[in-house]
Coordinates of C-alpha atoms and ligand atoms in Angstrom, one line a residue:
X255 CA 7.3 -31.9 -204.8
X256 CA 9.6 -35.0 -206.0
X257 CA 8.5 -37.5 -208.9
X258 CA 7.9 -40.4 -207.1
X259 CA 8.9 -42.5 -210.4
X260 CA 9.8 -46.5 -209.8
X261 CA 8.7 -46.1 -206.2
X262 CA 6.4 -48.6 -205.1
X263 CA 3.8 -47.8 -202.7
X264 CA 1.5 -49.8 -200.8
X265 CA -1.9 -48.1 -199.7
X266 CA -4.1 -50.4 -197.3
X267 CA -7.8 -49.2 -197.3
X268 CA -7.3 -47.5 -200.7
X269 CA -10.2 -47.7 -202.3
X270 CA -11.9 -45.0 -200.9
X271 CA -11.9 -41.6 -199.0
X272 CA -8.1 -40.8 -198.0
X273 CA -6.6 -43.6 -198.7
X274 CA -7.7 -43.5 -202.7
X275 CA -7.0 -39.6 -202.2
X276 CA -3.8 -40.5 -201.4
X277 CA -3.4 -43.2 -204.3
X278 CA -4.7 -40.6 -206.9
X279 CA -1.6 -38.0 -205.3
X280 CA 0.7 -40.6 -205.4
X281 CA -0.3 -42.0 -209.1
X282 CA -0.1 -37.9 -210.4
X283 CA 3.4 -38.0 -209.4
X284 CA 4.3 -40.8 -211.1
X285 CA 4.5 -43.5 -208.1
X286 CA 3.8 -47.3 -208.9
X287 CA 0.6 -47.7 -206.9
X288 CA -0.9 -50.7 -205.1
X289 CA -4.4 -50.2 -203.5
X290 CA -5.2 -52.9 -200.9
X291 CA -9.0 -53.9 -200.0
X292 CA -11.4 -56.0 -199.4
X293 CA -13.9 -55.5 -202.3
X294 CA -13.1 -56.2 -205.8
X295 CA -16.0 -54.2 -207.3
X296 CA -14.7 -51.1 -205.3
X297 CA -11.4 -51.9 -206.3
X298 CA -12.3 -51.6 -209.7
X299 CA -13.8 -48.4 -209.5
X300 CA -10.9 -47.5 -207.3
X301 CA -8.5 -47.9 -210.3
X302 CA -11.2 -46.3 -212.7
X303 CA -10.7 -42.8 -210.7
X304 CA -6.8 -42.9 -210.8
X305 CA -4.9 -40.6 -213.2
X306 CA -5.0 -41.6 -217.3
X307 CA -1.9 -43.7 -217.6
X308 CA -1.3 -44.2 -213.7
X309 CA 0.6 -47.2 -212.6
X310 CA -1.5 -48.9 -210.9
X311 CA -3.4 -51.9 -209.5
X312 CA -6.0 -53.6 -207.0
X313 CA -5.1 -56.0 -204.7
X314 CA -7.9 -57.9 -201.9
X315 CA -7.1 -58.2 -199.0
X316 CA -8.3 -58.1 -195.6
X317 CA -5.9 -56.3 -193.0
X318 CA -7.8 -57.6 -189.9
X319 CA -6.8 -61.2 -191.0
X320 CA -3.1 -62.2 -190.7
X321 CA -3.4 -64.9 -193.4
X322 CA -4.1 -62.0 -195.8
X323 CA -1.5 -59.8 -195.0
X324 CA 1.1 -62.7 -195.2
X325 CA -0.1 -63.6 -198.7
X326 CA -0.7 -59.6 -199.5
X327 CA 3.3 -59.1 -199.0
X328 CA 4.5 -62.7 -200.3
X329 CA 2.8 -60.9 -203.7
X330 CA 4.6 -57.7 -203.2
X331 CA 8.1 -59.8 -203.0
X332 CA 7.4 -61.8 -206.0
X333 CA 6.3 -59.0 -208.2
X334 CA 7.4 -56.3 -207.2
X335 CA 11.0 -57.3 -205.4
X336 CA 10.9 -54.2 -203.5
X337 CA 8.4 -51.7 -201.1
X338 CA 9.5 -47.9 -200.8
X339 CA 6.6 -46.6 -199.2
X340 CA 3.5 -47.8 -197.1
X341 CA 0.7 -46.2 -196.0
X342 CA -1.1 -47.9 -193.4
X343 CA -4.2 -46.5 -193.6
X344 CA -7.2 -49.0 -193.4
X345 CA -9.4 -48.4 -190.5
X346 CA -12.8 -49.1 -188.8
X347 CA -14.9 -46.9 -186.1
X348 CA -16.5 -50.0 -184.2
X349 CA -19.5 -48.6 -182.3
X350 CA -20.5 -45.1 -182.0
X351 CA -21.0 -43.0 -178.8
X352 CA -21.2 -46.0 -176.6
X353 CA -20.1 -46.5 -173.1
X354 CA -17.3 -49.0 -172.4
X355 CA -19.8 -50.9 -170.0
X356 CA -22.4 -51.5 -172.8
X357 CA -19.3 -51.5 -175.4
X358 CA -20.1 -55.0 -177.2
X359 CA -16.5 -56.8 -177.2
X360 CA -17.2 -58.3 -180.2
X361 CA -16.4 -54.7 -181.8
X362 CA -13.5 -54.2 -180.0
X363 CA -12.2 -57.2 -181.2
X364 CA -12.8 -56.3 -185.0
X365 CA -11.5 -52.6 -184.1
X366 CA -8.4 -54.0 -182.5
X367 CA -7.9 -56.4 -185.4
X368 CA -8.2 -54.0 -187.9
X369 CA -6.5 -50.4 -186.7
X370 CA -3.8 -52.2 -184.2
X371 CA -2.6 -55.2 -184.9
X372 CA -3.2 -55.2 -188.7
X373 CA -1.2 -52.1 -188.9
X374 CA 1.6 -53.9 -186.7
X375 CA 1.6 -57.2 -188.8
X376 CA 1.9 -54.8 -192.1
X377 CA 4.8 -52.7 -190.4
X378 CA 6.5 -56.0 -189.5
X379 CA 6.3 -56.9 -193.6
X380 CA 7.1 -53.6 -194.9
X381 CA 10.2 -53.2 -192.4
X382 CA 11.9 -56.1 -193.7
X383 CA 10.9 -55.6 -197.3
X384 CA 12.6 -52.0 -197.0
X385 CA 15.7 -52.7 -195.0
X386 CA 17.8 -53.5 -198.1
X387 CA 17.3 -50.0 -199.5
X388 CA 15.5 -47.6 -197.3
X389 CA 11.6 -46.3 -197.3
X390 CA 9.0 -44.7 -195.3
X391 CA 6.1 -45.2 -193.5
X392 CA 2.7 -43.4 -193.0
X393 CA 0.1 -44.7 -190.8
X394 CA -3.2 -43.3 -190.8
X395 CA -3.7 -42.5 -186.7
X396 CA -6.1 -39.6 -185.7
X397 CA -6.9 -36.5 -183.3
X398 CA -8.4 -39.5 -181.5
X399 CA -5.1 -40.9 -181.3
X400 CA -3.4 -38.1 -179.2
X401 CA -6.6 -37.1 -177.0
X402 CA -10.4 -38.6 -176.6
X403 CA -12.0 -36.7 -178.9
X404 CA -15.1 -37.5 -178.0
X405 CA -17.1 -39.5 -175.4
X406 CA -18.2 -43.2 -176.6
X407 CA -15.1 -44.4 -178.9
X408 CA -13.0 -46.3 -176.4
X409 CA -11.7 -48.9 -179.0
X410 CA -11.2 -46.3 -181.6
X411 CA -9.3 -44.0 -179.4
X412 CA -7.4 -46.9 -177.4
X413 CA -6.2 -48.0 -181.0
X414 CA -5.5 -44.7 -182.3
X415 CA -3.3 -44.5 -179.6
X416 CA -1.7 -47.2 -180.0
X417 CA -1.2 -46.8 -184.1
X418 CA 1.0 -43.6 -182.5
X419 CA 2.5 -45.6 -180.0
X420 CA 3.8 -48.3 -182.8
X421 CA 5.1 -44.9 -185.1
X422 CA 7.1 -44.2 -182.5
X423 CA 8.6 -47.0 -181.4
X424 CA 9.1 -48.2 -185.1
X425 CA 10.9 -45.0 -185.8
X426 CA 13.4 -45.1 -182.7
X427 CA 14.2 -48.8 -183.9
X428 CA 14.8 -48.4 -187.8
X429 CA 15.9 -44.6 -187.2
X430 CA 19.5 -45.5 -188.0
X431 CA 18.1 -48.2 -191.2
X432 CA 17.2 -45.3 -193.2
X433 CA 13.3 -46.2 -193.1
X434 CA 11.4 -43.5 -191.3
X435 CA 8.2 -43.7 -189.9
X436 CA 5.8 -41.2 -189.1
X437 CA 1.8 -40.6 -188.6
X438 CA -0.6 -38.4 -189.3
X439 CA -3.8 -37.4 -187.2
X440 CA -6.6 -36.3 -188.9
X441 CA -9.8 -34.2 -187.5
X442 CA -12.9 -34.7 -189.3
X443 CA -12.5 -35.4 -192.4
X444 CA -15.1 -35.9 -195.1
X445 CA -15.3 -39.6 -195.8
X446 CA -17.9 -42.4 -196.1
X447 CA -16.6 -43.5 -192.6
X448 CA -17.0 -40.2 -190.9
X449 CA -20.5 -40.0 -192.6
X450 CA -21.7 -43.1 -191.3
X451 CA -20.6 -42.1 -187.4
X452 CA -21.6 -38.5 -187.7
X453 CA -24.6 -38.4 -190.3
X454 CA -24.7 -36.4 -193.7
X455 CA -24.3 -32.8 -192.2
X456 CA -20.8 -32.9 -191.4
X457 CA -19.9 -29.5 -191.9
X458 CA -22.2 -28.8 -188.5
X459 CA -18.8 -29.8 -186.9
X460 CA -16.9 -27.2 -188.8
X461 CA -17.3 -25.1 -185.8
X462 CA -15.4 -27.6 -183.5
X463 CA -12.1 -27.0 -185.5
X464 CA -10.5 -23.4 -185.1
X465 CA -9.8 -23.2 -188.3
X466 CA -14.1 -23.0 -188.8
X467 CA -14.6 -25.9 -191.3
X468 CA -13.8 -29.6 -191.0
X469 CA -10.8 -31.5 -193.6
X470 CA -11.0 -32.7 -197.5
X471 CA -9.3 -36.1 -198.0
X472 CA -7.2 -34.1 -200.8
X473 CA -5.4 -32.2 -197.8
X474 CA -4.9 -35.7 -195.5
X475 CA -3.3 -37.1 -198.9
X476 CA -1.3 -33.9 -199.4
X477 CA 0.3 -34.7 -196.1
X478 CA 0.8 -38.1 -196.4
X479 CA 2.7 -37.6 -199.9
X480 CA 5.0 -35.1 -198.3
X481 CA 6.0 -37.0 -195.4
X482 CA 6.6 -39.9 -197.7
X483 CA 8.8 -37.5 -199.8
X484 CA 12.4 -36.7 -199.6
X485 CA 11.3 -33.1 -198.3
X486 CA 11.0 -35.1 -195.8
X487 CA 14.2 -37.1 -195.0
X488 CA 15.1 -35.1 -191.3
X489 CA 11.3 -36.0 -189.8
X490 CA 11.1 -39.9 -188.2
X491 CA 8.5 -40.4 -185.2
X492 CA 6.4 -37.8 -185.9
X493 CA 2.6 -37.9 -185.6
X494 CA 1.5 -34.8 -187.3
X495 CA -2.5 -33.0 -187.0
X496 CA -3.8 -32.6 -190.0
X497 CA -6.6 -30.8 -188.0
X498 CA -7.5 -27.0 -188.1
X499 CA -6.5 -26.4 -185.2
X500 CA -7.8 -28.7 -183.7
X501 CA -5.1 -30.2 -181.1
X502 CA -4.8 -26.4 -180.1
X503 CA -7.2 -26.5 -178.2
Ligands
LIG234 N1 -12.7 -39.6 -191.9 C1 -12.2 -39.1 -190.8 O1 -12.8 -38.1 -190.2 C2 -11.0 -39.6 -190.2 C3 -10.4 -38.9 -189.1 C4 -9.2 -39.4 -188.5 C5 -8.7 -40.6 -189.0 N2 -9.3 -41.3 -190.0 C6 -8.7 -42.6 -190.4 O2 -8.4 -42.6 -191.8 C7 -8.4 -43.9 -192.3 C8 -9.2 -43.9 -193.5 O3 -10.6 -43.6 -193.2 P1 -11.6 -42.9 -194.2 O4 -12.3 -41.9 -193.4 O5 -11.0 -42.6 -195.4 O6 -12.7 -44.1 -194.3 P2 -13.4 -44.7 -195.5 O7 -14.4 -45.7 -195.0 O8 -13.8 -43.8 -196.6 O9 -12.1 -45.6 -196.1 C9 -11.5 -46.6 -195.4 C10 -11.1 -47.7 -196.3 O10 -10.5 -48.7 -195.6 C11 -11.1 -50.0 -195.9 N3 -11.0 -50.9 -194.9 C12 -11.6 -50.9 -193.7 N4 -11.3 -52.0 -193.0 C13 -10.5 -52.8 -193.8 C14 -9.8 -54.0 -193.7 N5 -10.0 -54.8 -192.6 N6 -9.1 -54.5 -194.7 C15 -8.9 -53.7 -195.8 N7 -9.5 -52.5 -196.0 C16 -10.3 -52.1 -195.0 C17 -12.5 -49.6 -196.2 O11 -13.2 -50.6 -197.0 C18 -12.4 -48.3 -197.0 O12 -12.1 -48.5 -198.4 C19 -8.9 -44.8 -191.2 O13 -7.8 -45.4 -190.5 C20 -9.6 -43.8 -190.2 O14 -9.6 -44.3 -188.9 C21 -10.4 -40.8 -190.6

């Protein structure tokens, strides 16, 4: 795949599980990484795991809070000058296996915040920082964002859906701007996050995927880089499983 040399890229959420999967691909080929979150300990252990020699740095910042995404991309313009790839990618759960009668709307709020309009304010920054010289976007949906998954996640899957409602309409506007936008939608993935909903035997749910064994954040990342690639240049609105099978079914 392309060197991704002088490109900077903008991961939200990077400091752990796919989104630092992603950072480490990115940094092996070369890319000029930032890593967005909201704890500077994990950030620094973040940046302790990337490639010798990678190009890259921490920055905190909380994508459920508009103030911080306004200051996170008033940084990018003043030292950077430029954004050629984002991947939104920071995301909460909210409750687990709970009915939208007892759903507390606290969560929903913090859910909503986070996956949905966090990813909208970033895409609003990121559009106009790339519409001088092109880029491409990745946010970080899920199966959960094309079909409910499961029973008890209605703020998860409402704003899944809506993280591939925003790809698409993004990508119909800028299509013609040379910045492409796409998704992907990961099954079960091995993660902290998917740990904490689904407890430490997550491979009991290898079963659910057809392919018999549930996703490594290496092969999310893997996905991520190539639509962010110039392999890519003919896909724009796309919201690719990265699933086993999954959607299949
Ligand atoms: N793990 C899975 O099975 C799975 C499946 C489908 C989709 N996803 C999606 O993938 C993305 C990454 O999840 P993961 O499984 O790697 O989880 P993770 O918990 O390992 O990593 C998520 C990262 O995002 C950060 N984050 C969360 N809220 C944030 C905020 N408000 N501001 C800044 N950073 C924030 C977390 O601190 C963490 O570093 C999420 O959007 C999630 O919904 C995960």
């Amino acid at each position: 795949m392309n060197s991704f040399e002088n490109k900077v890229i903008l991961i939200t959420g990077g400091t752990a599980g796919i989104g630092l999967a992603t950072a480490i691909e990115f940094a092996k080929k070369d890319g000029r990484v930032l890593l967005v979150g909201r704890n500077v300990d994990k950030g620094s252990k973040a940046i302790a795991q990337m490639p010798h020699n990678a190009n890259c740095e921490f920055y905190s910042a909380d994508m459920s809070k508009r103030s911080d995404i306004k200051r996170l991309f008033s940084y990018i313009k003043e030292h950077y000058g430029r954004l050629d790839i984002a991947v939104n990618n920071a995301g909460m759960f909210g409750a687990s296996f709970t009915k939208i009668t007892e759903y507390p709307d606290e969560v929903w709020d913090e859910v909503i915040a986070t996956n949905v309009t966090g990813v909208y304010q970033c895409m609003k920054y990121e559009i106009q920082l790339m519409e001088q010289s092109g880029g491409a976007i990745v946010n970080v949906a899920s199966v959960s964002g094309l079909k409910a998954n499961y029973a008890g996640g209605c703020a998860y899957t409402a704003s899944k859906h809506a993280v591939v409602g925003l790809t698409k309409s993004a990508a119909l506007e800028m299509a013609k701007s040379n910045i492409r936008v796409n998704s992907v939608c990961p099954g079960l993935i091995r993660t902290d996050m998917s740990v904490s909903v689904f407890g430490e035997n997550l491979d009991a749910y290898g079963d659910t995927h057809p392919i018999g064994r549930i996703g490594e954040v290496e092969e999310v990342a893997n996905a991520i880089v190539w639509l962010s690639s110039n392999k890519a240049e003919f896909i724009t609105g796309c919201c690719l499983p990265v699933d086993g099978g999954l959607m299949v079914k």
